[in-house]
């Protein structure tokens, strides 16, 4: 086939052709949605050329490949990203204009691919972007949920309401290639029998049970400034039995399709819990379905290369994105021993040279554990294998140190009732390398979470790779004016793939002209967000105010509660000021966004409190518009692309030691937003890179948190006096009246009787002081502009290109593929 041409006439022809032939539409009667889709299909055709060339090049070279196993990929929209990567955005703009449409309007028609909860899923998407850009032979594997993360509505009482996200609606998804020919069977339940194989050896065999089919859908991931195009292979569950004719003939129509429905339910919905385990049978089945299909596919590809099993670790690296895919460890051991006939030790040697594990949390409530009876029921052979892995591991530990306490502590099986499989321990034992996602976090992983494993394995197995974000989506695409200014200033767009180049902006930090341009762009981005807020929420905000933003999942440890308590404090102070005093006040717009897990009561009450406070503050004319509070519903990747470039300050205020890294902190700073943050996660490394004078940091240090908790537990919580005033104002019904006040009782109790586990009271004074500093600094526009420029200039380290290279060099041992050369 002749390659697609990128001139206007060819593009228009392709769009019209897709309207007629793919969408079956009359070309003289097209709406925005249809044109978006036809445009998307035409771009997809162009991507496909690169995709084929890349896969061909990898196939020919047959290098070691890496597979990134993640239950979540929070990709967002694809069209704008693809247009940028293919460098065809301008010509497409012209082409659709000729057809009577505005490209920016068309881009809005696309639904987000929201197959993730938050940071973990978005990180996976940023790494796929980087791997494609750097030409690494890396594929992502995931699940094709029919329902992504729920849509969040805020009702008129200020509560979160969840609605299903049926993103694969009747319009179809132009960004996937269904692979009808790539299907595998996945088994559940059944029993274990002993069988004699061809060599006369006796082997365990998993028999009986149910089977469902996994079918592949490929999602192309364009690289930037390369012909390379990556891939995420997503699995959808299908029934093996399409139709039960016997039931149909008996008139039992429901039953005749029941199997099909049950099988398809498996990948129907993404679990909406982040950093909290759910322990549901369906989730365990999703996890196994995912790893079984992915490993079958990986092994199928490996076998085509005619290598021996002992070479498997030289051809395949598998990264486990958190513990969710950890069943891949016993599954590969099962395949090697039961099916391929390797002996246990040879198989285990292969397994432990293939897998590596990324930990994303130290929060105890987030660590995955599966009940042994449930696992025995669903995966009987895997349960035996896990027991054996544990036995052999504990025998080795015992040889070194026979301390019973130690053996109990490191056992993969927790001796509770019922017993539990500790998935993080299984992941550690079955992997050659374990990494945390920021320096402090990786330290806590070594000194707290897995400290007994460190003393057994030695420290080398545990490394840090600080998270990174893709500058393509998070600056180049989301902030076009800043992109153009940077490109013009640095003399080209080399920085987009070499983010360290941003250092070159440092010399303009004091330049008044440059500062003016810089701050003008910020203002323009704030105007864009203000218009969105007006159009969608009917709240008027002044873009000249300081925009103070906290957008992320709602969680107690992230302390949105502290933020809104601080807002109440600010509001009450404003009420006390004279007209003269108010002249000196920095006007603020405090913006929140984020979803709560549907069953997380306290988080939902925080949302309710924010909205209740917003109602009162935004309608109080007596404060002269000096404070506005906005809750942006349904925070997602596409909204982040509008919100992130518009911040003056963003808040990353987790209790020290709780936020593994954070990645939105990086996005804000990359766009010249300053941070108000705690000494936690990647905030620390951001400070080190941009300079401590360019970040507002406060709060208890991680190594002091345990002491304070201990104090509070035995002596009660001493509520900060300012906080006391704030709590009283809530309790007195100042926000929403006396009835609403009682609704907030349980929330307030988390501080008082609940022991204030997240140290809101202990940190409150320091938080308010830091906020005062923010207000003061903002008054000096030149000083602020300088900080803002230095923020962006210092962010080179946080590119996902750097992070992905570190994974490739330190863990996967893979090299980029020469796509152009290999393809000729
Ligand atoms: O992973 C986040 C961390 O909280 C954040 O600090 C870090 O920057 C980011 C990337 O490393 N963790 C999550 O987002 N976790 C989840 O979304 C999650 C989802 C399902 C689960 C557990 C956690 O079962």
PDB file of C-alpha atoms in Angstrom, residues 156-313:
ATOM      1  CA  UNK A 156     -27.085  20.223  44.454  1.00  0.00           C
ATOM      2  CA  UNK A 157     -26.373  19.229  48.079  1.00  0.00           C
ATOM      3  CA  UNK A 158     -22.683  18.983  47.325  1.00  0.00           C
ATOM      4  CA  UNK A 159     -22.378  15.197  47.440  1.00  0.00           C
ATOM      5  CA  UNK A 160     -20.494  12.999  44.981  1.00  0.00           C
ATOM      6  CA  UNK A 161     -22.703  10.878  42.752  1.00  0.00           C
ATOM      7  CA  UNK A 162     -21.189   8.136  40.624  1.00  0.00           C
ATOM      8  CA  UNK A 163     -22.346   7.399  37.082  1.00  0.00           C
ATOM      9  CA  UNK A 164     -21.034   4.609  34.867  1.00  0.00           C
ATOM     10  CA  UNK A 165     -18.413   5.556  32.290  1.00  0.00           C
ATOM     11  CA  UNK A 166     -19.467   3.577  29.240  1.00  0.00           C
ATOM     12  CA  UNK A 167     -16.689   4.974  27.147  1.00  0.00           C
ATOM     13  CA  UNK A 168     -17.007   2.364  24.398  1.00  0.00           C
ATOM     14  CA  UNK A 169     -20.447   3.684  23.523  1.00  0.00           C
ATOM     15  CA  UNK A 170     -22.201   2.969  20.266  1.00  0.00           C
ATOM     16  CA  UNK A 171     -19.831   5.331  18.466  1.00  0.00           C
ATOM     17  CA  UNK A 172     -16.988   2.821  18.576  1.00  0.00           C
ATOM     18  CA  UNK A 173     -13.377   3.460  19.482  1.00  0.00           C
ATOM     19  CA  UNK A 174     -11.109   4.472  16.599  1.00  0.00           C
ATOM     20  CA  UNK A 175      -8.007   4.083  18.776  1.00  0.00           C
ATOM     21  CA  UNK A 176      -7.967   0.320  19.046  1.00  0.00           C
ATOM     22  CA  UNK A 177      -7.358  -2.546  16.663  1.00  0.00           C
ATOM     23  CA  UNK A 178      -9.372  -5.613  17.590  1.00  0.00           C
ATOM     24  CA  UNK A 179      -7.201  -8.694  17.061  1.00  0.00           C
ATOM     25  CA  UNK A 180      -9.717 -11.370  16.304  1.00  0.00           C
ATOM     26  CA  UNK A 181      -6.901 -13.814  15.723  1.00  0.00           C
ATOM     27  CA  UNK A 182      -5.187 -13.242  19.084  1.00  0.00           C
ATOM     28  CA  UNK A 183      -7.209 -15.203  21.606  1.00  0.00           C
ATOM     29  CA  UNK A 184      -6.266 -17.356  24.573  1.00  0.00           C
ATOM     30  CA  UNK A 185      -8.176 -19.514  27.002  1.00  0.00           C
ATOM     31  CA  UNK A 186      -8.042 -18.713  30.694  1.00  0.00           C
ATOM     32  CA  UNK A 187      -9.019 -21.277  33.313  1.00  0.00           C
ATOM     33  CA  UNK A 188     -10.601 -20.806  36.754  1.00  0.00           C
ATOM     34  CA  UNK A 189     -11.660 -23.117  39.623  1.00  0.00           C
ATOM     35  CA  UNK A 190     -11.285 -26.868  39.021  1.00  0.00           C
ATOM     36  CA  UNK A 191      -8.876 -29.204  40.851  1.00  0.00           C
ATOM     37  CA  UNK A 192      -5.321 -30.450  40.781  1.00  0.00           C
ATOM     38  CA  UNK A 193      -4.497 -33.965  39.603  1.00  0.00           C
ATOM     39  CA  UNK A 194      -1.265 -35.880  39.137  1.00  0.00           C
ATOM     40  CA  UNK A 195      -0.427 -36.956  35.615  1.00  0.00           C
ATOM     41  CA  UNK A 196       2.432 -38.773  33.977  1.00  0.00           C
ATOM     42  CA  UNK A 197       3.935 -36.895  31.020  1.00  0.00           C
ATOM     43  CA  UNK A 198       5.557 -38.229  27.805  1.00  0.00           C
ATOM     44  CA  UNK A 199       8.914 -38.515  29.595  1.00  0.00           C
ATOM     45  CA  UNK A 200       7.294 -40.745  32.192  1.00  0.00           C
ATOM     46  CA  UNK A 201       7.564 -38.058  34.886  1.00  0.00           C
ATOM     47  CA  UNK A 202       4.758 -37.395  37.258  1.00  0.00           C
ATOM     48  CA  UNK A 203       3.483 -33.803  37.078  1.00  0.00           C
ATOM     49  CA  UNK A 204       0.743 -31.778  38.676  1.00  0.00           C
ATOM     50  CA  UNK A 205      -2.038 -30.828  36.345  1.00  0.00           C
ATOM     51  CA  UNK A 206      -4.788 -28.263  36.790  1.00  0.00           C
ATOM     52  CA  UNK A 207      -7.999 -29.846  35.572  1.00  0.00           C
ATOM     53  CA  UNK A 208     -11.650 -28.991  35.152  1.00  0.00           C
ATOM     54  CA  UNK A 209     -13.261 -25.727  36.145  1.00  0.00           C
ATOM     55  CA  UNK A 210     -14.440 -22.923  33.890  1.00  0.00           C
ATOM     56  CA  UNK A 211     -12.765 -21.384  30.904  1.00  0.00           C
ATOM     57  CA  UNK A 212     -13.131 -17.970  29.353  1.00  0.00           C
ATOM     58  CA  UNK A 213     -11.439 -16.462  26.387  1.00  0.00           C
ATOM     59  CA  UNK A 214      -9.185 -13.411  26.295  1.00  0.00           C
ATOM     60  CA  UNK A 215      -9.195 -11.411  23.084  1.00  0.00           C
ATOM     61  CA  UNK A 216      -6.565  -8.771  22.300  1.00  0.00           C
ATOM     62  CA  UNK A 217      -7.182  -5.140  21.373  1.00  0.00           C
ATOM     63  CA  UNK A 218      -4.115  -3.133  20.401  1.00  0.00           C
ATOM     64  CA  UNK A 219      -3.864   0.553  21.208  1.00  0.00           C
ATOM     65  CA  UNK A 220      -1.092   2.324  19.259  1.00  0.00           C
ATOM     66  CA  UNK A 221       1.050   4.732  21.268  1.00  0.00           C
ATOM     67  CA  UNK A 222       2.798   7.271  19.045  1.00  0.00           C
ATOM     68  CA  UNK A 223       6.337   8.335  19.810  1.00  0.00           C
ATOM     69  CA  UNK A 224       7.516  11.914  19.343  1.00  0.00           C
ATOM     70  CA  UNK A 225      10.174  12.771  16.760  1.00  0.00           C
ATOM     71  CA  UNK A 226      10.547   9.143  15.686  1.00  0.00           C
ATOM     72  CA  UNK A 227       8.880   6.806  13.242  1.00  0.00           C
ATOM     73  CA  UNK A 228       8.473   4.475  16.210  1.00  0.00           C
ATOM     74  CA  UNK A 229       5.030   3.647  17.518  1.00  0.00           C
ATOM     75  CA  UNK A 230       4.463   1.636  20.683  1.00  0.00           C
ATOM     76  CA  UNK A 231       1.623  -0.624  21.675  1.00  0.00           C
ATOM     77  CA  UNK A 232      -0.608  -1.356  24.626  1.00  0.00           C
ATOM     78  CA  UNK A 233      -2.338  -4.710  24.288  1.00  0.00           C
ATOM     79  CA  UNK A 234      -5.591  -4.775  26.252  1.00  0.00           C
ATOM     80  CA  UNK A 235      -7.514  -7.981  26.958  1.00  0.00           C
ATOM     81  CA  UNK A 236     -11.264  -8.304  26.816  1.00  0.00           C
ATOM     82  CA  UNK A 237     -13.022 -11.389  28.159  1.00  0.00           C
ATOM     83  CA  UNK A 238     -15.279 -13.309  25.810  1.00  0.00           C
ATOM     84  CA  UNK A 239     -17.285 -16.424  26.254  1.00  0.00           C
ATOM     85  CA  UNK A 240     -16.074 -19.663  24.727  1.00  0.00           C
ATOM     86  CA  UNK A 241     -19.660 -20.800  24.455  1.00  0.00           C
ATOM     87  CA  UNK A 242     -21.493 -18.204  22.441  1.00  0.00           C
ATOM     88  CA  UNK A 243     -24.899 -19.764  22.674  1.00  0.00           C
ATOM     89  CA  UNK A 244     -26.559 -22.559  24.600  1.00  0.00           C
ATOM     90  CA  UNK A 245     -28.915 -24.043  22.002  1.00  0.00           C
ATOM     91  CA  UNK A 246     -30.450 -26.546  24.419  1.00  0.00           C
ATOM     92  CA  UNK A 247     -31.625 -23.786  26.747  1.00  0.00           C
ATOM     93  CA  UNK A 248     -32.764 -21.710  23.811  1.00  0.00           C
ATOM     94  CA  UNK A 249     -34.826 -24.572  22.445  1.00  0.00           C
ATOM     95  CA  UNK A 250     -36.345 -25.108  25.900  1.00  0.00           C
ATOM     96  CA  UNK A 251     -37.501 -21.506  25.813  1.00  0.00           C
ATOM     97  CA  UNK A 252     -34.991 -20.458  28.523  1.00  0.00           C
ATOM     98  CA  UNK A 253     -33.683 -17.436  26.607  1.00  0.00           C
ATOM     99  CA  UNK A 254     -31.914 -15.799  29.563  1.00  0.00           C
ATOM    100  CA  UNK A 255     -29.973 -18.954  30.234  1.00  0.00           C
ATOM    101  CA  UNK A 256     -29.046 -19.392  26.597  1.00  0.00           C
ATOM    102  CA  UNK A 257     -26.841 -16.282  26.745  1.00  0.00           C
ATOM    103  CA  UNK A 258     -25.967 -16.417  30.464  1.00  0.00           C
ATOM    104  CA  UNK A 259     -22.527 -17.930  29.953  1.00  0.00           C
ATOM    105  CA  UNK A 260     -21.635 -15.305  27.444  1.00  0.00           C
ATOM    106  CA  UNK A 261     -22.749 -12.523  29.766  1.00  0.00           C
ATOM    107  CA  UNK A 262     -20.885 -14.000  32.759  1.00  0.00           C
ATOM    108  CA  UNK A 263     -17.670 -14.319  30.821  1.00  0.00           C
ATOM    109  CA  UNK A 264     -17.905 -10.808  29.435  1.00  0.00           C
ATOM    110  CA  UNK A 265     -18.571  -9.383  32.904  1.00  0.00           C
ATOM    111  CA  UNK A 266     -15.043 -10.245  33.896  1.00  0.00           C
ATOM    112  CA  UNK A 267     -13.478  -7.214  32.198  1.00  0.00           C
ATOM    113  CA  UNK A 268     -16.561  -5.105  32.423  1.00  0.00           C
ATOM    114  CA  UNK A 269     -15.529  -2.647  35.104  1.00  0.00           C
ATOM    115  CA  UNK A 270     -12.437  -1.058  36.605  1.00  0.00           C
ATOM    116  CA  UNK A 271     -12.419  -1.222  40.404  1.00  0.00           C
ATOM    117  CA  UNK A 272     -12.581   2.406  41.534  1.00  0.00           C
ATOM    118  CA  UNK A 273     -10.459   2.042  44.658  1.00  0.00           C
ATOM    119  CA  UNK A 274      -7.026   3.561  44.854  1.00  0.00           C
ATOM    120  CA  UNK A 275      -4.725   2.814  47.728  1.00  0.00           C
ATOM    121  CA  UNK A 276      -7.292   0.556  49.359  1.00  0.00           C
ATOM    122  CA  UNK A 277      -7.740  -3.139  48.858  1.00  0.00           C
ATOM    123  CA  UNK A 278     -11.186  -4.560  48.161  1.00  0.00           C
ATOM    124  CA  UNK A 279     -10.640  -8.322  48.352  1.00  0.00           C
ATOM    125  CA  UNK A 280     -13.465  -9.219  45.965  1.00  0.00           C
ATOM    126  CA  UNK A 281     -13.542 -12.504  44.053  1.00  0.00           C
ATOM    127  CA  UNK A 282     -14.174 -10.753  40.742  1.00  0.00           C
ATOM    128  CA  UNK A 283     -11.075  -8.620  41.220  1.00  0.00           C
ATOM    129  CA  UNK A 284      -8.911 -11.688  41.853  1.00  0.00           C
ATOM    130  CA  UNK A 285     -10.330 -13.235  38.701  1.00  0.00           C
ATOM    131  CA  UNK A 286      -9.539 -10.068  36.749  1.00  0.00           C
ATOM    132  CA  UNK A 287      -5.960 -10.187  38.002  1.00  0.00           C
ATOM    133  CA  UNK A 288      -5.478 -13.809  36.995  1.00  0.00           C
ATOM    134  CA  UNK A 289      -7.243 -13.373  33.664  1.00  0.00           C
ATOM    135  CA  UNK A 290      -4.897 -10.493  32.934  1.00  0.00           C
ATOM    136  CA  UNK A 291      -1.656 -12.277  33.770  1.00  0.00           C
ATOM    137  CA  UNK A 292      -2.665 -15.564  32.167  1.00  0.00           C
ATOM    138  CA  UNK A 293      -3.510 -13.960  28.817  1.00  0.00           C
ATOM    139  CA  UNK A 294      -0.437 -11.728  28.888  1.00  0.00           C
ATOM    140  CA  UNK A 295       1.974 -14.566  29.696  1.00  0.00           C
ATOM    141  CA  UNK A 296       0.475 -16.830  27.039  1.00  0.00           C
ATOM    142  CA  UNK A 297       0.994 -14.078  24.513  1.00  0.00           C
ATOM    143  CA  UNK A 298       4.554 -13.344  25.664  1.00  0.00           C
ATOM    144  CA  UNK A 299       5.456 -17.037  25.560  1.00  0.00           C
ATOM    145  CA  UNK A 300       3.851 -17.479  22.159  1.00  0.00           C
ATOM    146  CA  UNK A 301       6.058 -14.684  20.800  1.00  0.00           C
ATOM    147  CA  UNK A 302       9.135 -16.074  22.555  1.00  0.00           C
ATOM    148  CA  UNK A 303       8.605 -19.526  21.088  1.00  0.00           C
ATOM    149  CA  UNK A 304       8.504 -18.094  17.583  1.00  0.00           C
ATOM    150  CA  UNK A 305      12.100 -16.937  18.104  1.00  0.00           C
ATOM    151  CA  UNK A 306      13.239 -20.572  18.498  1.00  0.00           C
ATOM    152  CA  UNK A 307      15.202 -19.929  21.666  1.00  0.00           C
ATOM    153  CA  UNK A 308      15.571 -22.379  24.542  1.00  0.00           C
ATOM    154  CA  UNK A 309      13.800 -21.764  27.853  1.00  0.00           C
ATOM    155  CA  UNK A 310      17.075 -20.976  29.578  1.00  0.00           C
ATOM    156  CA  UNK A 311      17.297 -17.922  27.272  1.00  0.00           C
ATOM    157  CA  UNK A 312      13.908 -16.626  28.335  1.00  0.00           C
ATOM    158  CA  UNK A 313      15.329 -14.058  30.805  1.00  0.00           C
TER     159      UNK A 313
END
